[in-house]
Coordinates of C-alpha atoms in Angstrom, one line a residue:
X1 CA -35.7 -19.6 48.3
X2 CA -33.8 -21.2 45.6
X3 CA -30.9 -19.1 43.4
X4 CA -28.6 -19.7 40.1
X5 CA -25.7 -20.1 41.9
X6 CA -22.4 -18.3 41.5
X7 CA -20.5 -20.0 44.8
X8 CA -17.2 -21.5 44.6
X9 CA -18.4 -25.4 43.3
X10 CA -21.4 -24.9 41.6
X11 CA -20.8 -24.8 38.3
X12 CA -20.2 -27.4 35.3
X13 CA -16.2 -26.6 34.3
X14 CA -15.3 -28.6 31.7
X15 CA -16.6 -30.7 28.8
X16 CA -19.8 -29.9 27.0
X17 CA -21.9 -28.1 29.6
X18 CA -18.8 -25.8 30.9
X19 CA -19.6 -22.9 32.3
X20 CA -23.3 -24.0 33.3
X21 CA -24.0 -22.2 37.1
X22 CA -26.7 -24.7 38.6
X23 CA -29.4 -24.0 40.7
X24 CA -29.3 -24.4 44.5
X25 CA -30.8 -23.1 47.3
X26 CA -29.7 -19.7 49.2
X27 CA -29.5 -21.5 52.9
X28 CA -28.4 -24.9 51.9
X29 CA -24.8 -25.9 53.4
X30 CA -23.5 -27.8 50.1
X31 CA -19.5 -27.5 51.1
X32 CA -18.5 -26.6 47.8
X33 CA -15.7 -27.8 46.0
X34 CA -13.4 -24.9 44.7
X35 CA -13.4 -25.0 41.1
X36 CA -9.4 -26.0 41.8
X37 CA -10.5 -28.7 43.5
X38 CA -12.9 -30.3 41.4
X39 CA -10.1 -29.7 38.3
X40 CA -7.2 -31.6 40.6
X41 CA -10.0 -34.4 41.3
X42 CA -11.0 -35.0 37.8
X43 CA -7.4 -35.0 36.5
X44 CA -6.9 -37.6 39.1
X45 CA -9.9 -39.7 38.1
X46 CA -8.7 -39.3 33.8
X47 CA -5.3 -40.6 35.0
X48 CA -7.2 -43.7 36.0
X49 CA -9.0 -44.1 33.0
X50 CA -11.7 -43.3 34.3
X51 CA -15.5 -41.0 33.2
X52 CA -15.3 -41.6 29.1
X53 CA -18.3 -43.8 28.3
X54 CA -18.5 -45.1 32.1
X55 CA -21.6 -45.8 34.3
X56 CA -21.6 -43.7 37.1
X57 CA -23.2 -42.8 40.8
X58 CA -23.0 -39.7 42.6
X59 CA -24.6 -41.0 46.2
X60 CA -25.8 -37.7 48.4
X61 CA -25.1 -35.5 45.3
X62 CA -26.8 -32.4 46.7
X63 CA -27.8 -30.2 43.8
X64 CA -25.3 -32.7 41.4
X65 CA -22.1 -31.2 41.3
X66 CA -20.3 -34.0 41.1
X67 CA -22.3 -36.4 38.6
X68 CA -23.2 -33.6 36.2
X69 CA -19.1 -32.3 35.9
X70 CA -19.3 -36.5 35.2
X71 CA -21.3 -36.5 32.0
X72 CA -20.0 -33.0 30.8
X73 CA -16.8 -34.9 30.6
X74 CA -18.1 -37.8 28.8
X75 CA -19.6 -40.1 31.3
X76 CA -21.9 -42.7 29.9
X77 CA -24.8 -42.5 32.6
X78 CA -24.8 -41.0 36.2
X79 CA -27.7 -42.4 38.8
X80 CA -28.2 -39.6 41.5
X81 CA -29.1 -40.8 44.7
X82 CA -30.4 -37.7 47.5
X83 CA -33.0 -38.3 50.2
X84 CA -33.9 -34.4 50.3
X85 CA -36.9 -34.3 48.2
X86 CA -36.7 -30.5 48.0
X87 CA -32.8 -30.8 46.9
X88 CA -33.9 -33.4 44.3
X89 CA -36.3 -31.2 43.0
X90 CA -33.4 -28.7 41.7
X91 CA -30.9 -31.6 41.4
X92 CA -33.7 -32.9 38.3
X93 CA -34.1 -29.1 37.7
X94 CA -30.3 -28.9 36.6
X95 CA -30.1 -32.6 35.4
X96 CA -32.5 -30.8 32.9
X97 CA -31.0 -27.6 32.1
X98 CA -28.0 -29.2 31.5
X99 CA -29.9 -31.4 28.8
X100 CA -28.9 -35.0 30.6
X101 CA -32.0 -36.2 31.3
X102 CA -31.7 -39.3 29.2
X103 CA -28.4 -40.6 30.4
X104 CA -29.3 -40.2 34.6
X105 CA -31.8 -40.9 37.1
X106 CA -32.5 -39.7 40.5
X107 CA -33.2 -42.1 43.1
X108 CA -34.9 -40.2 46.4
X109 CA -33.6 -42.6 49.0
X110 CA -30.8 -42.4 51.8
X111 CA -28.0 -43.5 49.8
X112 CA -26.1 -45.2 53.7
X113 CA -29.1 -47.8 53.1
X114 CA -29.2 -48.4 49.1
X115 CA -25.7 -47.9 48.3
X116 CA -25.5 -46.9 44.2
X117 CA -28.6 -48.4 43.5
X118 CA -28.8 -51.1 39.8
X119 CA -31.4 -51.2 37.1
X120 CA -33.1 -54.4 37.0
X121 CA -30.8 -56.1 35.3
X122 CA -28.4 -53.3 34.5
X123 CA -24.9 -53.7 35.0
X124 CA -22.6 -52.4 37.9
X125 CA -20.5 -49.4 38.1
X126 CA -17.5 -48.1 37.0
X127 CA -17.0 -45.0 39.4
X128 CA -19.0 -44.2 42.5
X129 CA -18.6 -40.8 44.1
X130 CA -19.3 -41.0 48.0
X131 CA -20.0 -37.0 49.9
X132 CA -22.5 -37.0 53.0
X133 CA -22.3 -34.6 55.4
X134 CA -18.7 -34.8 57.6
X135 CA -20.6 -35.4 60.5
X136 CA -21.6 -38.9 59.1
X137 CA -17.8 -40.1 58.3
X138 CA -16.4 -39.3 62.0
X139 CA -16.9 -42.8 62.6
X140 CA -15.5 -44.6 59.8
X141 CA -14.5 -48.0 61.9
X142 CA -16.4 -51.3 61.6
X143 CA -20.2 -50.8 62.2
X144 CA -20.1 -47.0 61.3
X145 CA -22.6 -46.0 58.5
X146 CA -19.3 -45.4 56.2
X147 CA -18.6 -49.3 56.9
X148 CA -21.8 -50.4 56.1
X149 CA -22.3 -48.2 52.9
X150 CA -19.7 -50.1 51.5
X151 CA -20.8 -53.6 52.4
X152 CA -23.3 -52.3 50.1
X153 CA -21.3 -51.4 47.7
X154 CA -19.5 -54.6 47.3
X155 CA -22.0 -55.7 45.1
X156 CA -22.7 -52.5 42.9
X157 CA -19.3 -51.9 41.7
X158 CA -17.4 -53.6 38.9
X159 CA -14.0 -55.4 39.6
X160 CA -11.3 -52.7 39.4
X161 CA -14.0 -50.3 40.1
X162 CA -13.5 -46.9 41.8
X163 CA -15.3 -45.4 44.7
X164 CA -14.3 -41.5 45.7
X165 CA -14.7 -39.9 49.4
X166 CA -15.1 -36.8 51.0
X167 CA -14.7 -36.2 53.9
X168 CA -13.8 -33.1 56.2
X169 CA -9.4 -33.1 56.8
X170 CA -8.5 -35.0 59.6
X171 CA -10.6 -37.9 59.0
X172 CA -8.3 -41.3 59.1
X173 CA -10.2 -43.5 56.6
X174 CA -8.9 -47.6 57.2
X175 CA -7.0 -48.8 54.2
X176 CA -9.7 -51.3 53.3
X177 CA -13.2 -52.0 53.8
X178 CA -13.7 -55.1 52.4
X179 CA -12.7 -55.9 48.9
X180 CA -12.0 -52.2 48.7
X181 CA -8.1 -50.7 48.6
X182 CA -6.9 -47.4 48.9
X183 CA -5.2 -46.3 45.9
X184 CA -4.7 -42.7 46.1
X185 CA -5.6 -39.9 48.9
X186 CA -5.6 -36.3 48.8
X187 CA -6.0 -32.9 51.0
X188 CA -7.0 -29.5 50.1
X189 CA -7.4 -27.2 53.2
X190 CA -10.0 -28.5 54.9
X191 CA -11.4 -31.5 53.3
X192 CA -9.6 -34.8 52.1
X193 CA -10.4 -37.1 49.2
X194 CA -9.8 -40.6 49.2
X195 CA -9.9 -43.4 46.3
X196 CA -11.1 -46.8 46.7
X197 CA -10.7 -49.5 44.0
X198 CA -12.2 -52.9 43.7
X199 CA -9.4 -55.5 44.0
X200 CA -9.1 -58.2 41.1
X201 CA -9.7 -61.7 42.1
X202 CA -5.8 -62.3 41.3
X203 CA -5.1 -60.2 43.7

């Protein structure tokens, strides 16, 4: 049974839609982000420049937390990418609601095999949020799915790009995977949020 949710994390709040509760289902483990927590992580990402007019993918976005808080603040166009059809039934449900339906798409696919997937012939992205379940980013060394999701990603992001990781506290993500750098890392109780950029070819 699905529910307009009232839980810590599942609301829009800030921008145009702020305020909006989304729809989610009563049993499904979404590990929230406090409303705190989502503020501290999109101050982060506005110091950076980034979300105004930017092209956008929110890869395992549940019920679309993430991307949705994305275009309420200005984001140019979010691709959602969940592999639970059921989930991406309310994910398009609130993608609706919320009145986005022309600037997103949902792609029903596991997002460890297609990365942030591109429009034929549409150009890369700017920001790339990154949230499976923890117990897929225990193993984060060479080989591990987090590894290979960002092989992927090495040709879906723009230079100077940023891609944004959960994981659960405790998690020791490397300082590079590939042409990806650590540029800022962050814990709040019990989860920790890392942010990748695509290095310049200066660099």
């Amino acid at each position: 049974m699905w529910q307009e949710a009232g839980r810590i994390g599942m609301r829009i709040i800030a921008g145009a839609r702020r305020g909006m509760h989304l729809l989610c289902p009563k049993t499904q483990d979404t590990r929230p982000i406090t409303d705190r927590v989502k503020e501290s992580l999109f101050n982060i990402l506005n110091n950076y420049g980034l979300l105004i007019d930017q092209r956008v993918a929110d890869l395992f976005s549940g019920v679309g937390s993430l991307g949705l808080e994305a275009l309420s603040r200005n984001a140019a166009f979010v691709t959602f990418v969940e592999q639970d059809p059921k989930i991406a039934a309310y994910l398009e449900k609130n993608i609706a609601k919320a009145g986005f339906v022309a600037q997103s798409r949902v792609v029903r696919a596991n997002a460890f095999r297609c990365g942030a997937p591109l429009e034929a012939a549409g150009p890369k992205y700017d920001l790339v949020f990154v949230d499976p379940p923890y117990a897929r980013t225990r193993e984060v060394g060479v080989g591990s799915p987090l590894a290979q999701l960002f092989e992927v990603l090495a040709g879906q992001v723009v230079e100077k790009g940023v891609v944004v990781v959960r994981t659960e506290a405790g998690v020791s993500l490397p300082q590079t995977y590939g042409p990806f750098t650590v540029i800022d890392a962050r814990r709040w109780g019990s989860m920790s949020i890392v942010l990748y950029q695509v290095r310049g070819h200066d660099e």
